[in-house]
Amino acid sequence: ILSHTILFKGKKSQIIFARDITDKVQAEEEAVLNETKLNALINSTDDLIWSLDKDLRINAMNEAYHEFLFSLTGESLKVGDSGILKSNSPKEAQKWKGYYARALGGEMFKQEEAAAFGDGTTVVAEIRFNPVYNADDEVTGVVCIARNITTRKLNELKLKELLHQYN
């Protein structure tokens, strides 16, 4: 509602403009609710989830991804930061750029990667790279989901050792 005082035919008068913005308010409330639901969904897993735009800038991530990267590299990433970590060697950076380029080219694929922590522990993850499409079927980004498969890989190694002993 907007109100102005004017002179009309020599008399002080009020002009009042009113516009129904119920639809706008409801749309904003729905957007906030949808964002809340999305945050609850992506933060309800230990899997690492992050999303990059075509310029390889982070446009979303879950808490697990943020915490993992901080514990691994000491980097505290935020939306808008580069998805190529500052702590990566040039060779490592090129490898990740290649993965992202494949997904940005429309390819959906899985990749296994190992990460070594300063305390000597290593984590093996299976990372799914998924292209993100807009309404015009154009790739606009990539969503990555990484699952810790360290235990599975250790069990596979133990099984291979046992099979080798029996052969």
C-alpha positions as a Markdown table, in Angstrom:
| # | Residue | x | y | z |
|---|---|---|---|---|
| 1 | Ile | 0.0 | 0.0 | 0.0 |
| 2 | Leu | 1.3 | 3.4 | -1.0 |
| 3 | Ser | -0.2 | 6.7 | 0.0 |
| 4 | His | 0.5 | 10.3 | -1.2 |
| 5 | Thr | -1.0 | 13.6 | -0.2 |
| 6 | Ile | -2.0 | 15.9 | -3.1 |
| 7 | Leu | -4.1 | 18.9 | -3.8 |
| 8 | Phe | -7.2 | 18.1 | -5.8 |
| 9 | Lys | -9.6 | 21.0 | -6.7 |
| 10 | Gly | -8.0 | 23.1 | -4.0 |
| 11 | Lys | -8.5 | 20.5 | -1.3 |
| 12 | Lys | -5.9 | 18.4 | 0.5 |
| 13 | Ser | -6.5 | 14.8 | -0.6 |
| 14 | Gln | -5.0 | 11.4 | -0.2 |
| 15 | Ile | -4.2 | 9.0 | -3.1 |
| 16 | Ile | -3.9 | 5.5 | -2.1 |
| 17 | Phe | -2.5 | 2.7 | -4.3 |
| 18 | Ala | -3.0 | -0.9 | -3.3 |
| 19 | Arg | -1.7 | -4.0 | -5.0 |
| 20 | Asp | -2.3 | -7.6 | -4.0 |
| 21 | Ile | 1.1 | -9.3 | -3.5 |
| 22 | Thr | -0.3 | -12.4 | -2.0 |
| 23 | Asp | 1.1 | -14.6 | -4.9 |
| 24 | Lys | 4.5 | -13.0 | -4.6 |
| 25 | Val | 4.6 | -13.6 | -0.8 |
| 26 | Gln | 3.4 | -17.1 | -1.2 |
| 27 | Ala | 6.1 | -17.8 | -3.9 |
| 28 | Glu | 8.8 | -16.4 | -1.6 |
| 29 | Glu | 7.6 | -18.5 | 1.3 |
| 30 | Glu | 7.5 | -21.6 | -0.9 |
| 31 | Ala | 11.0 | -20.9 | -2.1 |
| 32 | Val | 12.3 | -20.7 | 1.5 |
| 33 | Leu | 10.5 | -23.9 | 2.4 |
| 34 | Asn | 11.9 | -25.7 | -0.7 |
| 35 | Glu | 15.4 | -24.5 | 0.3 |
| 36 | Thr | 14.9 | -25.7 | 3.8 |
| 37 | Lys | 13.8 | -29.1 | 2.6 |
| 38 | Leu | 16.7 | -29.3 | 0.2 |
| 39 | Asn | 19.2 | -28.5 | 3.0 |
| 40 | Ala | 17.6 | -31.1 | 5.2 |
| 41 | Leu | 17.8 | -33.6 | 2.4 |
| 42 | Ile | 21.4 | -33.1 | 1.5 |
| 43 | Asn | 22.6 | -32.8 | 5.1 |
| 44 | Ser | 20.8 | -36.0 | 6.2 |
| 45 | Thr | 23.7 | -38.2 | 4.8 |
| 46 | Asp | 27.3 | -38.7 | 5.5 |
| 47 | Asp | 27.9 | -38.7 | 1.7 |
| 48 | Leu | 29.7 | -35.6 | 0.4 |
| 49 | Ile | 27.5 | -33.6 | -2.0 |
| 50 | Trp | 28.6 | -30.5 | -3.9 |
| 51 | Ser | 27.5 | -28.7 | -7.1 |
| 52 | Leu | 29.5 | -26.6 | -9.5 |
| 53 | Asp | 28.4 | -24.2 | -12.2 |
| 54 | Lys | 30.0 | -24.1 | -15.7 |
| 55 | Asp | 32.8 | -21.9 | -14.4 |
| 56 | Leu | 33.6 | -24.6 | -11.8 |
| 57 | Arg | 32.4 | -22.4 | -8.9 |
| 58 | Ile | 30.7 | -24.0 | -6.0 |
| 59 | Asn | 27.0 | -23.2 | -6.0 |
| 60 | Ala | 25.9 | -25.7 | -3.3 |
| 61 | Met | 27.4 | -28.1 | -0.8 |
| 62 | Asn | 26.4 | -30.1 | 2.2 |
| 63 | Glu | 27.9 | -29.9 | 5.6 |
| 64 | Ala | 29.7 | -33.2 | 5.3 |
| 65 | Tyr | 31.6 | -32.0 | 2.2 |
| 66 | His | 32.5 | -28.7 | 3.9 |
| 67 | Glu | 33.7 | -30.5 | 7.0 |
| 68 | Phe | 35.6 | -33.2 | 5.0 |
| 69 | Leu | 37.5 | -30.6 | 3.0 |
| 70 | Phe | 38.3 | -28.5 | 6.0 |
| 71 | Ser | 39.7 | -31.6 | 7.8 |
| 72 | Leu | 41.7 | -32.7 | 4.7 |
| 73 | Thr | 43.0 | -29.3 | 3.5 |
| 74 | Gly | 42.3 | -26.7 | 6.1 |
| 75 | Glu | 40.3 | -24.8 | 3.4 |
| 76 | Ser | 36.9 | -23.5 | 4.5 |
| 77 | Leu | 35.0 | -23.2 | 1.2 |
| 78 | Lys | 31.8 | -21.2 | 0.6 |
| 79 | Val | 29.4 | -20.8 | -2.2 |
| 80 | Gly | 31.1 | -18.9 | -5.1 |
| 81 | Asp | 34.6 | -20.3 | -4.4 |
| 82 | Ser | 36.4 | -22.4 | -7.0 |
| 83 | Gly | 35.7 | -26.1 | -7.0 |
| 84 | Ile | 39.4 | -26.6 | -7.8 |
| 85 | Leu | 41.1 | -26.6 | -4.4 |
| 86 | Lys | 44.0 | -24.2 | -3.8 |
| 87 | Ser | 45.8 | -27.0 | -2.0 |
| 88 | Asn | 45.8 | -29.2 | -5.1 |
| 89 | Ser | 49.0 | -29.8 | -7.0 |
| 90 | Pro | 48.8 | -28.7 | -10.7 |
| 91 | Lys | 48.6 | -32.3 | -11.7 |
| 92 | Glu | 45.7 | -33.0 | -9.2 |
| 93 | Ala | 43.9 | -29.8 | -10.4 |
| 94 | Gln | 44.1 | -30.9 | -14.0 |
| 95 | Lys | 42.7 | -34.3 | -13.1 |
| 96 | Trp | 39.7 | -32.7 | -11.3 |
| 97 | Lys | 39.2 | -30.2 | -14.2 |
| 98 | Gly | 39.1 | -33.3 | -16.5 |
| 99 | Tyr | 36.4 | -35.0 | -14.4 |
| 100 | Tyr | 34.3 | -31.8 | -14.3 |
| 101 | Ala | 34.7 | -31.3 | -18.0 |
| 102 | Arg | 33.4 | -34.8 | -18.7 |
| 103 | Ala | 30.3 | -34.1 | -16.7 |
| 104 | Leu | 29.9 | -30.7 | -18.2 |
| 105 | Gly | 30.1 | -32.4 | -21.6 |
| 106 | Gly | 27.0 | -34.4 | -20.6 |
| 107 | Glu | 28.6 | -37.6 | -19.3 |
| 108 | Met | 27.4 | -39.3 | -16.1 |
| 109 | Phe | 30.1 | -41.4 | -14.6 |
| 110 | Lys | 31.7 | -42.8 | -11.4 |
| 111 | Gln | 35.3 | -42.4 | -10.3 |
| 112 | Glu | 37.2 | -43.8 | -7.3 |
| 113 | Glu | 39.6 | -41.4 | -5.5 |
| 114 | Ala | 41.8 | -41.7 | -2.4 |
| 115 | Ala | 42.5 | -38.9 | 0.0 |
| 116 | Ala | 45.4 | -39.0 | 2.5 |
| 117 | Phe | 45.1 | -37.2 | 5.7 |
| 118 | Gly | 48.0 | -35.7 | 7.7 |
| 119 | Asp | 47.6 | -38.3 | 10.4 |
| 120 | Gly | 48.4 | -41.1 | 7.8 |
| 121 | Thr | 44.9 | -42.3 | 7.3 |
| 122 | Thr | 43.5 | -42.7 | 3.8 |
| 123 | Val | 39.9 | -42.6 | 2.7 |
| 124 | Val | 38.7 | -44.1 | -0.6 |
| 125 | Ala | 35.6 | -42.6 | -2.1 |
| 126 | Glu | 33.4 | -43.5 | -5.1 |
| 127 | Ile | 32.4 | -40.2 | -6.7 |
| 128 | Arg | 29.4 | -39.9 | -9.0 |
| 129 | Phe | 29.6 | -37.0 | -11.4 |
| 130 | Asn | 26.2 | -36.0 | -12.8 |
| 131 | Pro | 25.5 | -33.2 | -15.4 |
| 132 | Val | 22.8 | -30.7 | -14.5 |
| 133 | Tyr | 20.5 | -29.7 | -17.3 |
| 134 | Asn | 18.3 | -26.6 | -17.7 |
| 135 | Ala | 14.8 | -26.5 | -19.3 |
| 136 | Asp | 16.4 | -26.2 | -22.7 |
| 137 | Asp | 18.4 | -29.4 | -22.2 |
| 138 | Glu | 21.7 | -27.5 | -21.9 |
| 139 | Val | 24.2 | -28.6 | -19.3 |
| 140 | Thr | 24.6 | -25.8 | -16.7 |
| 141 | Gly | 26.6 | -27.5 | -14.1 |
| 142 | Val | 27.6 | -30.7 | -12.3 |
| 143 | Val | 26.5 | -32.4 | -9.1 |
| 144 | Cys | 29.0 | -34.7 | -7.4 |
| 145 | Ile | 28.2 | -37.2 | -4.7 |
| 146 | Ala | 31.0 | -39.0 | -2.9 |
| 147 | Arg | 30.5 | -42.1 | -0.8 |
| 148 | Asn | 33.2 | -43.5 | 1.5 |
| 149 | Ile | 34.0 | -47.0 | 0.3 |
| 150 | Thr | 37.2 | -47.5 | 2.4 |
| 151 | Thr | 35.8 | -50.5 | 4.3 |
| 152 | Arg | 34.6 | -52.1 | 1.1 |
| 153 | Lys | 38.0 | -51.6 | -0.6 |
| 154 | Leu | 39.8 | -53.1 | 2.5 |
| 155 | Asn | 37.5 | -56.1 | 2.5 |
| 156 | Glu | 38.2 | -56.6 | -1.3 |
| 157 | Leu | 41.9 | -56.5 | -0.6 |
| 158 | Lys | 41.6 | -59.0 | 2.2 |
| 159 | Leu | 39.5 | -61.3 | 0.0 |
| 160 | Lys | 42.1 | -61.1 | -2.8 |
| 161 | Glu | 44.9 | -62.0 | -0.3 |
| 162 | Leu | 42.9 | -65.0 | 0.9 |
| 163 | Leu | 42.2 | -66.2 | -2.6 |
| 164 | His | 45.9 | -65.8 | -3.4 |
| 165 | Gln | 46.8 | -67.9 | -0.4 |
| 166 | Tyr | 44.5 | -70.7 | -1.5 |
| 167 | Asn | 45.7 | -70.7 | -5.2 |
